[in-house]
N, CA and C atoms as an extended XYZ file, in Angstrom:
297
Properties=species:S:1:pos:R:3:atomname:S:1:resname:S:1:resid:I:1 pbc="F F F"
N         6.124     -195.312     -185.187 N   MET     1
C         4.909     -194.457     -186.706 CA  MET     1
C         5.019     -192.793     -186.079 C   MET     1
N         3.980     -193.402     -184.536 N   ASN     2
C         3.319     -192.077     -183.913 CA  ASN     2
C         4.744     -191.027     -183.981 C   ASN     2
N         6.050     -191.227     -184.194 N   ARG     3
C         6.375     -189.885     -183.917 CA  ARG     3
C         7.515     -189.748     -184.761 C   ARG     3
N         7.305     -190.192     -186.150 N   HIS     4
C         7.579     -189.609     -187.250 CA  HIS     4
C         7.114     -189.613     -188.573 C   HIS     4
N         5.694     -190.355     -188.261 N   LEU     5
C         5.234     -189.936     -189.692 CA  LEU     5
C         3.953     -189.020     -189.093 C   LEU     5
N         2.689     -188.528     -190.013 N   ASN     6
C         1.680     -188.090     -190.326 CA  ASN     6
C         0.999     -188.342     -191.324 C   ASN     6
N        -0.236     -188.336     -190.532 N   HIS     7
C        -1.747     -188.726     -191.351 CA  HIS     7
C        -1.949     -187.503     -191.793 C   HIS     7
N        -2.156     -186.947     -193.430 N   VAL     8
C        -3.030     -185.965     -194.176 CA  VAL     8
C        -3.666     -186.120     -194.683 C   VAL     8
N        -5.029     -185.958     -194.889 N   ASP     9
C        -6.098     -186.129     -196.511 CA  ASP     9
C        -5.223     -185.305     -197.264 C   ASP     9
N        -5.212     -186.413     -198.786 N   GLY    10
C        -4.275     -186.108     -199.919 CA  GLY    10
C        -2.952     -186.019     -199.835 C   GLY    10
N        -2.150     -186.050     -198.882 N   GLY    11
C        -1.621     -186.457     -198.527 CA  GLY    11
C        -0.238     -187.406     -199.753 C   GLY    11
N         0.858     -187.772     -199.865 N   PRO    12
C         1.598     -189.051     -200.674 CA  PRO    12
C         0.741     -190.123     -200.076 C   PRO    12
N         0.244     -191.069     -201.740 N   SER    13
C         0.041     -192.111     -201.547 CA  SER    13
C         0.520     -193.687     -201.960 C   SER    13
N         1.758     -193.165     -202.154 N   THR    14
C         3.047     -194.452     -202.206 CA  THR    14
C         4.154     -194.538     -201.018 C   THR    14
N         4.598     -195.210     -200.986 N   PHE    15
C         5.679     -195.970     -199.745 CA  PHE    15
C         6.598     -194.288     -200.191 C   PHE    15
N         7.432     -194.168     -200.910 N   SER    16
C         8.437     -193.469     -201.849 CA  SER    16
C         7.909     -192.195     -201.092 C   SER    16
N         6.627     -191.849     -201.148 N   GLY    17
C         6.133     -189.837     -201.117 CA  GLY    17
C         6.499     -190.203     -199.563 C   GLY    17
N         5.926     -190.615     -198.359 N   VAL    18
C         5.852     -191.398     -197.242 CA  VAL    18
C         7.158     -190.787     -196.628 C   VAL    18
N         8.319     -191.390     -197.504 N   VAL    19
C         8.982     -191.879     -196.598 CA  VAL    19
C         9.869     -189.876     -197.192 C   VAL    19
N         9.642     -189.420     -198.072 N   LYS    20
C        10.295     -188.493     -198.371 CA  LYS    20
C         9.911     -187.474     -197.758 C   LYS    20
N         8.480     -186.906     -197.661 N   SER    21
C         7.862     -186.386     -196.771 CA  SER    21
C         7.576     -186.421     -195.735 C   SER    21
N         7.263     -187.518     -194.508 N   LYS    22
C         6.842     -187.754     -193.611 CA  LYS    22
C         5.077     -187.861     -192.880 C   LYS    22
N         4.684     -187.696     -194.338 N   VAL    23
C         3.548     -187.562     -193.783 CA  VAL    23
C         3.038     -188.240     -195.375 C   VAL    23
N         1.535     -188.937     -194.957 N   GLY    24
C         0.877     -189.725     -196.029 CA  GLY    24
C        -0.216     -189.746     -195.921 C   GLY    24
N        -0.871     -190.199     -196.944 N   ASP    25
C        -2.813     -190.552     -196.474 CA  ASP    25
C        -2.996     -191.828     -195.893 C   ASP    25
N        -4.289     -192.920     -196.021 N   CYS    26
C        -4.188     -193.844     -195.567 CA  CYS    26
C        -3.834     -195.144     -196.714 C   CYS    26
N        -3.287     -194.627     -197.838 N   TRP    27
C        -2.786     -195.601     -199.031 CA  TRP    27
C        -1.303     -195.517     -198.406 C   TRP    27
N        -0.616     -194.102     -198.646 N   GLY    28
C         0.528     -193.802     -198.154 CA  GLY    28
C         1.074     -194.641     -197.243 C   GLY    28
N         0.386     -194.580     -196.064 N   LEU    29
C         0.900     -195.086     -194.500 CA  LEU    29
C         0.687     -196.477     -194.637 C   LEU    29
N        -0.437     -197.014     -195.231 N   ALA    30
C        -0.758     -198.641     -194.826 CA  ALA    30
C         0.588     -198.814     -196.034 C   ALA    30
N         0.929     -198.391     -197.400 N   GLU    31
C         1.889     -199.004     -197.708 CA  GLU    31
C         3.348     -199.254     -196.664 C   GLU    31
N         3.199     -198.030     -196.512 N   TRP    32
C         4.491     -197.501     -195.424 CA  TRP    32
C         4.577     -199.526     -194.593 C   TRP    32
N         4.369     -199.011     -193.382 N   ALA    33
C         3.301     -199.866     -192.708 CA  ALA    33
C         3.907     -201.989     -192.908 C   ALA    33
N         3.526     -201.367     -194.239 N   ALA    34
C         3.482     -203.450     -194.726 CA  ALA    34
C         4.598     -203.372     -195.241 C   ALA    34
N         5.619     -202.339     -195.683 N   LYS    35
C         6.417     -203.015     -195.813 CA  LYS    35
C         7.909     -203.270     -194.545 C   LYS    35
N         7.421     -202.181     -193.876 N   GLN    36
C         8.513     -202.463     -192.357 CA  GLN    36
C         7.976     -203.673     -191.948 C   GLN    36
N         6.765     -203.998     -192.002 N   LEU    37
C         6.569     -204.579     -190.814 CA  LEU    37
C         6.839     -206.040     -191.972 C   LEU    37
N         6.888     -206.120     -193.190 N   LYS    38
C         7.403     -207.457     -193.928 CA  LYS    38
C         8.698     -207.669     -193.846 C   LYS    38
N         9.405     -206.291     -192.782 N   ALA    39
C        11.063     -206.220     -193.882 CA  ALA    39
C        11.435     -206.584     -192.205 C   ALA    39
N        10.503     -206.917     -191.169 N   ASN    40
C        10.962     -207.732     -189.743 CA  ASN    40
C        10.250     -208.902     -189.947 C   ASN    40
N         9.758     -209.786     -191.352 N   LYS    41
C         9.541     -210.402     -191.420 CA  LYS    41
C         7.718     -211.341     -190.872 C   LYS    41
N         7.196     -210.246     -190.909 N   TYR    42
C         5.806     -210.590     -190.470 CA  TYR    42
C         5.416     -210.510     -191.915 C   TYR    42
N         3.898     -211.779     -191.821 N   LYS    43
C         3.318     -211.819     -192.953 CA  LYS    43
C         2.357     -210.957     -193.304 C   LYS    43
N         2.108     -210.186     -194.056 N   VAL    44
C         1.299     -208.927     -194.270 CA  VAL    44
C         0.152     -208.301     -195.683 C   VAL    44
N        -0.563     -207.643     -194.925 N   ARG    45
C        -1.478     -207.397     -196.579 CA  ARG    45
C        -2.023     -206.200     -196.303 C   ARG    45
N        -2.452     -205.250     -197.382 N   ILE    46
C        -2.922     -204.567     -197.426 CA  ILE    46
C        -4.461     -204.707     -197.858 C   ILE    46
N        -5.259     -204.082     -197.153 N   VAL    47
C        -6.685     -204.394     -197.324 CA  VAL    47
C        -7.662     -202.928     -197.741 C   VAL    47
N        -8.362     -202.913     -198.216 N   GLN    48
C        -9.599     -202.315     -198.250 CA  GLN    48
C       -10.490     -202.143     -197.878 C   GLN    48
N       -11.255     -201.164     -197.599 N   GLY    49
C       -12.957     -200.538     -196.963 CA  GLY    49
C       -13.230     -200.205     -197.587 C   GLY    49
N       -14.884     -199.513     -197.120 N   VAL    50
C       -15.862     -198.451     -197.183 CA  VAL    50
C       -16.248     -197.867     -195.533 C   VAL    50
N       -16.180     -196.425     -195.510 N   ASN    51
C       -16.453     -196.237     -193.815 CA  ASN    51
C       -17.447     -194.844     -194.926 C   ASN    51
N       -18.223     -193.804     -194.095 N   SER    52
C       -19.219     -193.120     -194.266 CA  SER    52
C       -18.573     -192.034     -194.719 C   SER    52
N       -17.292     -191.864     -195.020 N   TYR    53
C       -16.442     -190.796     -195.665 CA  TYR    53
C       -15.618     -191.243     -197.456 C   TYR    53
N       -15.141     -192.315     -196.948 N   VAL    54
C       -15.118     -192.913     -198.532 CA  VAL    54
C       -15.083     -193.983     -198.712 C   VAL    54
N       -14.666     -194.448     -200.321 N   SER    55
C       -14.884     -195.814     -200.638 CA  SER    55
C       -14.216     -196.324     -200.861 C   SER    55
N       -12.870     -196.039     -200.194 N   ASN    56
C       -11.619     -196.966     -200.226 CA  ASN    56
C       -10.487     -196.321     -199.677 C   ASN    56
N       -10.789     -196.776     -198.442 N   HIS    57
C       -10.000     -196.180     -197.259 CA  HIS    57
C        -8.810     -197.575     -197.105 C   HIS    57
N        -7.419     -197.605     -196.601 N   ARG    58
C        -6.883     -198.730     -196.498 CA  ARG    58
C        -5.853     -198.992     -195.163 C   ARG    58
N        -5.490     -200.086     -195.001 N   TRP    59
C        -5.560     -200.645     -194.433 CA  TRP    59
C        -4.128     -201.787     -193.661 C   TRP    59
N        -4.000     -202.015     -192.802 N   VAL    60
C        -2.973     -203.279     -193.183 CA  VAL    60
C        -3.343     -204.464     -192.491 C   VAL    60
N        -3.183     -205.643     -192.346 N   GLN    61
C        -3.209     -206.622     -191.652 CA  GLN    61
C        -2.607     -207.674     -191.437 C   GLN    61
N        -1.900     -208.062     -190.293 N   VAL    62
C        -0.556     -208.853     -190.090 CA  VAL    62
C        -1.227     -210.221     -189.393 C   VAL    62
N        -0.396     -211.363     -189.564 N   ARG    63
C        -0.563     -212.411     -189.282 CA  ARG    63
C         0.080     -212.761     -188.149 C   ARG    63
N        -1.295     -213.340     -187.800 N   LEU    64
C        -0.195     -213.755     -185.976 CA  LEU    64
C        -1.139     -214.806     -185.262 C   LEU    64
N        -0.528     -215.643     -184.854 N   ASN    65
C        -1.169     -216.818     -184.368 CA  ASN    65
C        -2.162     -217.652     -185.340 C   ASN    65
N        -2.159     -217.297     -186.438 N   GLY    66
C        -2.969     -217.757     -187.367 CA  GLY    66
C        -3.918     -217.159     -187.910 C   GLY    66
N        -3.981     -215.695     -187.793 N   LYS    67
C        -5.468     -214.468     -187.822 CA  LYS    67
C        -4.909     -213.770     -188.447 C   LYS    67
N        -5.740     -213.274     -189.131 N   TRP    68
C        -5.349     -212.044     -189.612 CA  TRP    68
C        -5.630     -210.967     -188.644 C   TRP    68
N        -5.040     -210.420     -187.921 N   LEU    69
C        -5.540     -208.786     -187.136 CA  LEU    69
C        -4.772     -207.761     -188.027 C   LEU    69
N        -6.205     -206.607     -187.955 N   ASN    70
C        -6.429     -204.873     -188.172 CA  ASN    70
C        -4.618     -204.473     -187.331 C   ASN    70
N        -3.980     -203.880     -188.204 N   PHE    71
C        -3.036     -202.750     -187.809 CA  PHE    71
C        -3.669     -201.603     -188.772 C   PHE    71
N        -4.782     -200.303     -187.829 N   GLU    72
C        -4.920     -199.386     -188.576 CA  GLU    72
C        -3.915     -198.269     -189.168 C   GLU    72
N        -3.040     -198.048     -189.764 N   SER    73
C        -1.240     -197.593     -189.813 CA  SER    73
C        -1.824     -196.148     -189.660 C   SER    73
N        -3.173     -195.526     -190.866 N   SER    74
C        -3.448     -193.564     -190.335 CA  SER    74
C        -3.572     -193.207     -188.581 C   SER    74
N        -3.752     -194.277     -187.674 N   LEU    75
C        -4.238     -194.164     -186.286 CA  LEU    75
C        -2.990     -194.043     -185.394 C   LEU    75
N        -1.939     -194.540     -186.227 N   VAL    76
C        -0.872     -194.605     -185.865 CA  VAL    76
C         0.288     -192.830     -185.855 C   VAL    76
N        -0.081     -192.273     -185.811 N   THR    77
C         0.784     -191.326     -186.440 CA  THR    77
C         0.390     -190.032     -184.960 C   THR    77
N         1.733     -189.074     -185.729 N   LYS    78
C         1.206     -187.087     -185.037 CA  LYS    78
C         0.422     -187.125     -184.631 C   LYS    78
N        -1.082     -186.880     -185.362 N   LYS    79
C        -1.722     -186.439     -185.366 CA  LYS    79
C        -3.452     -187.550     -184.841 C   LYS    79
N        -2.630     -188.298     -184.128 N   TYR    80
C        -3.299     -189.547     -183.354 CA  TYR    80
C        -2.824     -189.820     -182.570 C   TYR    80
N        -1.761     -190.184     -182.555 N   GLY    81
C        -0.776     -190.602     -181.310 CA  GLY    81
C        -0.905     -192.370     -181.503 C   GLY    81
N        -1.240     -192.765     -180.386 N   SER    82
C        -1.552     -194.117     -180.547 CA  SER    82
C        -2.955     -195.025     -180.693 C   SER    82
N        -3.928     -194.590     -181.139 N   LYS    83
C        -5.093     -194.514     -180.626 CA  LYS    83
C        -5.098     -196.342     -181.001 C   LYS    83
N        -6.675     -196.947     -180.795 N   ASN    84
C        -6.637     -198.223     -180.746 CA  ASN    84
C        -6.219     -198.828     -182.036 C   ASN    84
N        -5.206     -198.726     -182.484 N   TYR    85
C        -5.050     -199.562     -183.830 CA  TYR    85
C        -5.403     -200.783     -183.968 C   TYR    85
N        -5.738     -201.523     -183.163 N   SER    86
C        -6.833     -202.531     -184.164 CA  SER    86
C        -7.973     -202.365     -184.525 C   SER    86
N        -8.843     -201.318     -184.184 N   LYS    87
C        -9.898     -201.278     -184.997 CA  LYS    87
C        -9.411     -200.421     -185.682 C   LYS    87
N       -10.749     -200.940     -186.675 N   THR    88
C       -10.595     -200.175     -188.172 CA  THR    88
C       -11.493     -198.724     -188.552 C   THR    88
N       -11.050     -198.134     -188.880 N   CYS    89
C       -11.949     -197.031     -189.491 CA  CYS    89
C       -12.570     -196.744     -190.899 C   CYS    89
N       -13.094     -198.054     -191.371 N   ALA    90
C       -13.677     -199.089     -192.258 CA  ALA    90
C       -14.188     -200.125     -192.503 C   ALA    90
N       -15.223     -200.779     -193.457 N   ARG    91
C       -15.681     -201.731     -193.365 CA  ARG    91
C       -14.936     -203.040     -194.630 C   ARG    91
N       -13.749     -203.843     -193.850 N   LEU    92
C       -13.330     -204.461     -195.461 CA  LEU    92
C       -14.146     -204.961     -196.582 C   LEU    92
N       -13.681     -204.510     -197.458 N   ASN    93
C       -14.068     -204.941     -198.661 CA  ASN    93
C       -13.469     -205.809     -199.919 C   ASN    93
N       -11.511     -205.810     -199.597 N   LYS    94
C       -11.299     -206.449     -200.694 CA  LYS    94
C       -10.149     -206.513     -199.888 C   LYS    94
N        -8.983     -207.361     -200.497 N   ILE    95
C        -7.541     -207.645     -200.084 CA  ILE    95
C        -6.686     -206.636     -201.179 C   ILE    95
N        -6.193     -206.212     -201.130 N   VAL    96
C        -5.073     -205.275     -202.228 CA  VAL    96
C        -3.689     -206.371     -202.583 C   VAL    96
N        -3.054     -206.223     -201.379 N   LYS    97
C        -1.945     -207.193     -201.530 CA  LYS    97
C        -1.467     -207.533     -200.398 C   LYS    97
N        -0.659     -208.980     -201.104 N   THR    98
C        -0.232     -209.806     -199.938 CA  THR    98
C         1.170     -210.017     -200.231 C   THR    98
N         2.039     -209.136     -198.473 N   LEU    99
C         3.156     -209.106     -199.113 CA  LEU    99
C         3.714     -210.270     -197.971 C   LEU    99
């Protein structure tokens, strides 16, 4: 992900937009990551939370060993390299969808 995609505020917010442009906002990158993980047989969900900048930041959680683990898809891009992707940029307040 960090070699091929980039995070851009205001970038595409859908899977198809990210595929076409190779950039996305947190919504698009979360959807892209969730679909890639699901295609590789992981149970995933897209979640949303609040931080000091926005009230609707999105990322992915992956079910491993009976626990939901955070995968901050926005941080695994060219812009950020591979920062600590298990830390999130927001406080969870809702599950958007489970795949």
